[in-house]
């Protein structure tokens, strides 16, 4: 069942949270009480925290401070929306890292099967691998996106750690990873062979500078993502009260909140994780950052439109753009003004592979002057092999 390995939130903290104003998130959260037969059907989101850091590549700077994040998050006021949240408490480290990973995988798999979206706070980012493997038998092809200053491809022949888990995903059976997208990599921290491998595998990579010059580039990538994993270590050092943090270039706190909101609004995204909390010096600022990121994710989730694209749906406009020997087919939502492009699948017609790719209006504008979008070319190749 795996839920037996969950440590519920301490009753004293539960009582404190329930005394918050009924206009705050505290009014929309229930707490797991240790009963493995808990009825999950009424919940949309589940918060689970993992006390496992042994595979981290960063020096440990603090103990886990999940309860402080809970106190901060649940005290935040909600807008004109509501969600049903279950806080499952904490997963303690097992005798081996593999024991913790096994529990994480089984708990998340149960949530996925119930269509409950887990919000995961971690420990080392290699736990993203368990977050991914929990889809086994549930979803045939999975799209992963990370916010990270590195690709975390590593050496897949060595024991897995927090900077090699993506490489492990690529070679590990069953081969369920359809696409990997990295948001915010920094070239001087990334070996050229890893950059070349990203190109060779037709994965998406957006440099930090390119993203900061046009942050909306992240939205269509996250709209196509099933699983989003954030390495909190890639926050810019001047943004937090940690004089020993070495990442002088990185995401701002506002950037993280925007990414979280984009992820929450993605109709496709079904798993969200924020990792490496123990690698940061505990501070009020960091606690506020994590809780605000989660608030923006929850707000984004509450705003989902669940748009179903169809040529017969009057809420979508279809545009066909001939380029050379191709006809690019775009769809635009008249409700959200979001765009998609159709991916050809003429060789194997694999129903498990996507037929639509989220895109920007600029991709359509480029197509009208005979510029084929790079992401479309990469997706086309992967769909036809």
Coordinates of C-alpha atoms in Angstrom, one line a residue:
X1 CA 0.0 0.0 0.0
X2 CA 3.0 2.3 0.7
X3 CA 0.8 4.8 2.6
X4 CA 1.9 3.0 5.8
X5 CA 5.3 4.7 5.3
X6 CA 3.9 8.2 5.5
X7 CA 4.4 10.2 8.7
X8 CA 1.3 12.4 9.1
X9 CA 1.6 16.1 9.9
X10 CA 1.9 16.5 13.7
X11 CA -1.6 17.1 15.3
X12 CA -0.4 20.3 17.0
X13 CA 0.6 21.8 13.6
X14 CA -2.7 20.7 12.1
X15 CA -4.6 22.4 14.9
X16 CA -2.6 25.6 14.4
X17 CA -3.2 25.6 10.7
X18 CA -6.9 25.0 11.1
X19 CA -7.1 28.1 13.3
X20 CA -6.0 30.3 10.4
X21 CA -8.6 32.5 8.7
X22 CA -11.2 30.6 6.7
X23 CA -10.2 32.8 3.7
X24 CA -6.8 31.1 3.6
X25 CA -5.7 27.8 2.0
X26 CA -6.0 26.2 5.4
X27 CA -9.8 26.0 4.7
X28 CA -9.1 23.8 1.6
X29 CA -6.6 21.3 3.0
X30 CA -7.3 18.0 4.8
X31 CA -4.6 16.0 6.6
X32 CA -3.8 12.3 6.2
X33 CA -4.4 10.7 9.6
X34 CA -2.5 7.4 9.0
X35 CA -5.6 5.5 7.8
X36 CA -4.4 3.5 4.7
X37 CA -8.0 3.2 3.6
X38 CA -8.4 6.9 3.1
X39 CA -10.8 7.9 0.4
X40 CA -8.9 10.0 -2.0
X41 CA -11.6 10.5 -4.7
X42 CA -12.6 14.0 -3.5
X43 CA -9.1 15.5 -3.7
X44 CA -7.5 17.2 -6.7
X45 CA -4.0 17.9 -5.3
X46 CA -1.8 16.0 -2.8
X47 CA 1.2 17.5 -1.0
X48 CA 3.9 15.0 0.0
X49 CA 7.3 15.8 1.4
X50 CA 10.4 13.5 1.2
X51 CA 13.2 13.5 3.8
X52 CA 15.8 12.0 1.5
X53 CA 19.0 13.8 0.5
X54 CA 21.7 11.1 0.3
X55 CA 22.0 11.3 -3.5
X56 CA 22.3 15.1 -3.6
X57 CA 25.5 16.5 -5.1
X58 CA 25.3 19.7 -3.1
X59 CA 26.6 20.1 0.5
X60 CA 23.8 19.8 3.0
X61 CA 23.1 23.2 4.6
X62 CA 20.0 22.7 6.6
X63 CA 17.5 20.1 8.0
X64 CA 14.3 19.8 6.2
X65 CA 11.9 22.6 7.0
X66 CA 8.6 21.3 5.6
X67 CA 6.5 22.2 8.6
X68 CA 7.6 25.8 8.3
X69 CA 6.6 25.8 4.6
X70 CA 3.2 24.4 5.5
X71 CA 2.6 27.1 8.1
X72 CA 3.5 29.7 5.5
X73 CA 1.6 28.2 2.6
X74 CA -1.7 27.5 4.4
X75 CA -1.7 31.0 5.9
X76 CA -2.0 32.5 2.4
X77 CA -5.2 33.9 1.2
X78 CA -7.0 32.4 -1.9
X79 CA -8.5 34.3 -4.8
X80 CA -11.9 33.7 -6.4
X81 CA -11.2 29.9 -6.6
X82 CA -11.0 26.8 -4.5
X83 CA -9.3 23.5 -4.6
X84 CA -9.4 20.3 -2.6
X85 CA -6.0 19.4 -1.2
X86 CA -4.8 16.5 0.9
X87 CA -1.5 16.9 2.8
X88 CA -0.1 13.4 3.1
X89 CA 2.7 14.4 5.4
X90 CA 6.3 13.2 5.1
X91 CA 8.2 10.2 3.7
X92 CA 11.1 9.4 6.0
X93 CA 14.4 8.1 4.5
X94 CA 14.6 4.3 4.2
X95 CA 17.5 2.1 5.2
X96 CA 18.7 2.6 1.6
X97 CA 18.0 5.3 -0.9
X98 CA 16.4 2.6 -3.0
X99 CA 13.9 1.9 -0.2
X100 CA 12.8 5.6 -0.2
X101 CA 12.6 5.6 -4.0
X102 CA 10.4 2.5 -3.9
X103 CA 7.9 4.1 -1.4
X104 CA 7.8 7.4 -3.4
X105 CA 7.1 5.5 -6.6
X106 CA 4.3 3.5 -5.1
X107 CA 2.6 6.4 -3.4
X108 CA 2.8 8.6 -6.5
X109 CA 1.5 5.7 -8.7
X110 CA -1.6 5.4 -6.5
X111 CA -2.2 9.2 -6.8
X112 CA -1.8 9.1 -10.6
X113 CA -4.3 6.3 -10.9
X114 CA -6.8 8.5 -8.9
X115 CA -6.0 11.5 -11.2
X116 CA -4.7 13.4 -8.2
X117 CA -1.8 15.7 -9.0
X118 CA 1.0 15.4 -6.4
X119 CA 3.0 18.4 -5.3
X120 CA 6.3 17.0 -4.1
X121 CA 8.9 18.7 -1.9
X122 CA 12.3 17.0 -1.8
X123 CA 15.3 16.1 -1.0
X124 CA 17.7 15.2 -3.8
X125 CA 16.4 15.8 -7.3
X126 CA 17.2 12.2 -8.4
X127 CA 13.8 11.4 -6.8
X128 CA 12.4 12.8 -10.0
X129 CA 13.3 9.4 -11.4
X130 CA 10.7 7.8 -9.0
X131 CA 8.3 10.5 -9.9
X132 CA 8.7 9.4 -13.6
X133 CA 8.7 5.7 -13.0
X134 CA 5.4 6.0 -11.1
X135 CA 3.8 6.4 -14.5
X136 CA 4.6 2.8 -15.5
X137 CA 1.5 1.0 -16.5
X138 CA -0.5 4.2 -16.5
X139 CA 1.0 6.5 -19.2
X140 CA 2.9 5.1 -22.2
X141 CA 4.8 8.2 -23.1
X142 CA 5.9 10.9 -20.7
X143 CA 7.2 14.4 -21.2
X144 CA 9.6 15.7 -18.6
X145 CA 10.6 19.4 -18.1
X146 CA 13.1 20.7 -15.6
X147 CA 14.1 24.1 -14.3
X148 CA 17.8 23.6 -13.8
X149 CA 21.1 25.2 -14.5
X150 CA 22.4 21.8 -15.7
X151 CA 21.0 19.0 -17.8
X152 CA 21.6 16.2 -15.2
X153 CA 22.4 13.7 -17.9
X154 CA 25.5 12.5 -16.1
X155 CA 27.1 9.1 -16.6
X156 CA 24.4 6.5 -16.7
X157 CA 26.9 3.7 -16.2
X158 CA 27.6 5.0 -12.6
X159 CA 25.2 4.8 -9.7
X160 CA 22.5 7.4 -10.1
X161 CA 22.7 10.7 -8.3
X162 CA 20.9 14.1 -8.6
X163 CA 22.9 15.1 -11.6
X164 CA 22.6 11.8 -13.6
X165 CA 18.9 10.8 -13.2
X166 CA 17.9 12.1 -16.7
X167 CA 20.5 9.9 -18.3
X168 CA 19.1 7.0 -16.3
X169 CA 15.6 7.8 -17.6
X170 CA 16.9 7.7 -21.2
X171 CA 18.4 4.2 -21.0
X172 CA 16.1 2.6 -18.4
X173 CA 13.4 0.2 -19.6
X174 CA 10.5 0.6 -20.3
X175 CA 11.4 3.4 -22.6
X176 CA 8.6 5.8 -21.7
X177 CA 10.4 9.2 -22.0
X178 CA 9.2 10.9 -25.1
X179 CA 10.6 14.3 -24.6
X180 CA 12.9 16.1 -22.1
X181 CA 13.0 19.9 -21.9
X182 CA 15.5 21.9 -19.8
X183 CA 14.6 25.4 -18.9
X184 CA 17.4 27.7 -17.8
X185 CA 20.6 25.8 -18.4
X186 CA 23.9 27.8 -18.2
X187 CA 26.4 26.9 -21.0
X188 CA 29.5 27.4 -18.9
X189 CA 28.1 24.8 -16.4
X190 CA 27.2 22.3 -19.2
X191 CA 29.7 20.0 -20.9
X192 CA 29.6 20.3 -24.7
X193 CA 29.0 16.6 -25.1
X194 CA 25.8 17.0 -23.1
X195 CA 24.7 19.9 -25.2
X196 CA 25.4 17.8 -28.3
X197 CA 23.5 14.9 -26.8
X198 CA 20.4 17.1 -26.2
X199 CA 20.5 18.0 -29.9
X200 CA 21.1 14.4 -31.1
X201 CA 18.1 13.2 -29.1
X202 CA 15.9 16.1 -30.3
X203 CA 15.2 17.3 -26.8
X204 CA 14.4 20.9 -25.9
X205 CA 16.9 23.2 -24.2
X206 CA 16.4 26.9 -23.5
X207 CA 19.4 28.9 -22.1
X208 CA 18.8 31.0 -19.1
X209 CA 19.6 34.2 -21.0
X210 CA 17.2 33.3 -23.8
X211 CA 14.5 32.5 -21.4
X212 CA 15.0 35.8 -19.4
X213 CA 14.8 37.8 -22.7
X214 CA 11.4 36.2 -23.5
X215 CA 10.0 34.3 -20.5
X216 CA 6.8 33.3 -22.4
X217 CA 8.9 30.7 -24.3
X218 CA 8.5 28.5 -21.2
X219 CA 4.7 28.4 -21.4
X220 CA 4.2 26.1 -24.5
X221 CA 6.9 23.8 -23.2
X222 CA 5.2 23.4 -19.9
X223 CA 1.8 23.1 -21.6
X224 CA 3.2 19.9 -23.2
X225 CA 4.7 18.6 -20.0
X226 CA 3.5 15.7 -17.8
X227 CA 6.1 16.0 -15.1
X228 CA 7.9 19.2 -14.0
X229 CA 10.9 19.1 -11.7
X230 CA 12.6 22.2 -10.2
X231 CA 16.1 22.3 -8.8
X232 CA 15.8 25.1 -6.2
X233 CA 19.6 25.4 -6.2
X234 CA 19.4 27.3 -9.5
X235 CA 17.9 30.4 -7.8
X236 CA 20.1 33.4 -8.2
X237 CA 22.3 33.9 -5.1
X238 CA 21.4 37.6 -4.6
X239 CA 17.7 36.6 -4.3
X240 CA 18.2 34.7 -1.0
X241 CA 19.8 35.1 2.4
X242 CA 22.6 32.5 1.8
X243 CA 26.0 34.1 1.6
X244 CA 27.5 30.7 0.6
X245 CA 25.2 30.1 -2.3
X246 CA 27.4 30.1 -5.4
X247 CA 24.9 30.4 -8.2
X248 CA 25.4 34.2 -9.0
X249 CA 23.4 33.9 -12.2
X250 CA 20.1 32.0 -12.0
X251 CA 16.3 32.3 -11.7
X252 CA 14.8 35.2 -9.7
X253 CA 12.2 34.4 -7.1
X254 CA 9.6 36.0 -9.5
X255 CA 10.8 33.7 -12.3
X256 CA 10.1 30.7 -10.2
X257 CA 6.6 31.9 -9.4
X258 CA 5.9 32.4 -13.1
X259 CA 7.2 29.0 -14.0
X260 CA 5.0 27.5 -11.2
X261 CA 1.9 29.3 -12.5
X262 CA 2.6 28.2 -16.1
X263 CA 2.9 24.6 -14.9
X264 CA -0.2 24.8 -12.8
X265 CA -2.2 26.1 -15.8
X266 CA -1.0 23.2 -18.0
X267 CA -4.0 20.9 -18.7
X268 CA -1.5 18.1 -19.4
X269 CA 0.8 18.4 -16.3
X270 CA 0.1 15.7 -13.7
X271 CA 3.1 15.8 -11.4
X272 CA 5.1 18.8 -9.9
X273 CA 8.2 18.6 -7.8
X274 CA 10.5 21.1 -6.1
X275 CA 13.8 19.6 -5.0
X276 CA 17.1 20.2 -3.2
X277 CA 15.6 22.2 -0.3
X278 CA 18.2 20.8 2.1
X279 CA 21.0 22.3 -0.1
X280 CA 19.9 25.8 0.8
X281 CA 20.4 27.7 4.0
X282 CA 17.1 27.8 5.9
X283 CA 15.7 31.4 6.0
X284 CA 12.4 33.2 6.2
X285 CA 13.0 34.3 2.6
X286 CA 13.5 30.8 1.3
X287 CA 10.4 29.6 3.2
X288 CA 8.4 32.4 1.6
X289 CA 9.8 31.6 -1.9
X290 CA 8.8 27.9 -1.7
X291 CA 5.3 28.6 -0.3
X292 CA 4.7 31.3 -2.9
X293 CA 5.8 29.0 -5.7
X294 CA 3.3 26.5 -4.4
X295 CA 0.6 29.1 -4.1
X296 CA 1.1 30.2 -7.7
X297 CA 1.0 26.6 -8.9
X298 CA -2.2 26.0 -7.0
X299 CA -3.7 29.2 -8.5
X300 CA -2.7 28.2 -12.0
X301 CA -4.2 24.7 -11.4
X302 CA -7.5 26.4 -10.4
X303 CA -7.5 28.3 -13.7
X304 CA -7.2 25.3 -16.0
X305 CA -9.5 25.3 -19.0
X306 CA -9.1 21.7 -20.0
X307 CA -9.4 22.6 -23.7
X308 CA -10.0 19.7 -26.0
X309 CA -8.8 20.6 -29.5
X310 CA -11.0 19.5 -32.4
X311 CA -11.6 20.8 -35.9
X312 CA -15.3 20.5 -35.1
X313 CA -15.0 22.6 -32.0
X314 CA -16.2 26.1 -32.7
X315 CA -13.9 27.4 -30.1
X316 CA -10.8 26.6 -32.2
X317 CA -9.7 28.2 -35.4
X318 CA -7.7 26.1 -37.9
X319 CA -4.9 27.6 -40.0
X320 CA -3.1 25.7 -42.8
X321 CA 0.3 27.1 -43.9
X322 CA 2.0 25.4 -46.9
X323 CA 5.9 25.4 -46.7
X324 CA 7.9 23.6 -49.3
X325 CA 6.5 20.0 -49.4
X326 CA 4.8 20.4 -46.0
X327 CA 1.5 21.9 -44.9
X328 CA 1.7 23.1 -41.3
X329 CA -1.6 22.9 -39.5
X330 CA -2.2 25.3 -36.6
X331 CA -5.0 25.6 -34.1
X332 CA -5.8 28.7 -32.1
X333 CA -8.2 28.7 -29.1
X334 CA -10.7 31.5 -29.2
X335 CA -11.0 31.2 -25.4
X336 CA -7.4 31.3 -24.2
X337 CA -5.7 32.6 -27.4
X338 CA -3.2 29.7 -27.1
X339 CA -1.8 28.0 -30.1
X340 CA -1.0 24.4 -31.1
X341 CA 0.6 22.8 -34.2
X342 CA -0.2 19.4 -35.6
X343 CA 2.6 16.8 -35.7
X344 CA 2.6 14.5 -38.7
X345 CA 2.8 10.8 -37.8
X346 CA 2.9 9.1 -41.2
X347 CA 5.3 6.3 -40.6
X348 CA 4.3 4.2 -37.6
X349 CA 1.0 5.9 -36.6
X350 CA 1.7 5.1 -33.0
X351 CA -1.5 6.2 -31.1
X352 CA 0.6 6.7 -27.9
X353 CA 2.7 9.5 -29.5
X354 CA 1.3 13.0 -29.4
X355 CA -0.4 14.5 -32.5
X356 CA -0.4 18.1 -31.3
X357 CA 2.4 20.3 -30.0
X358 CA 1.8 23.4 -28.0
X359 CA 3.4 26.5 -29.6
X360 CA 3.4 30.2 -29.7
X361 CA 1.7 32.7 -32.0
X362 CA 5.2 33.6 -33.3
X363 CA 5.6 30.0 -34.6
X364 CA 2.6 30.6 -36.8
X365 CA 3.9 34.0 -37.9
X366 CA 7.2 32.4 -38.7
X367 CA 5.5 29.7 -40.8
X368 CA 3.8 32.3 -42.9
X369 CA 7.2 33.5 -44.0
X370 CA 8.5 30.0 -44.7
X371 CA 10.3 29.5 -41.3
X372 CA 9.6 26.0 -39.9
X373 CA 9.5 25.9 -36.0
X374 CA 12.5 24.0 -34.5
X375 CA 10.4 22.3 -31.9
X376 CA 8.0 21.1 -34.6
X377 CA 10.9 19.5 -36.5
X378 CA 12.2 17.8 -33.4
X379 CA 8.8 16.5 -32.5
X380 CA 8.1 15.3 -36.1
X381 CA 11.3 13.3 -36.1
X382 CA 10.5 11.6 -32.7
X383 CA 7.0 10.9 -33.9
X384 CA 8.1 9.1 -37.0
X385 CA 10.7 6.7 -35.7

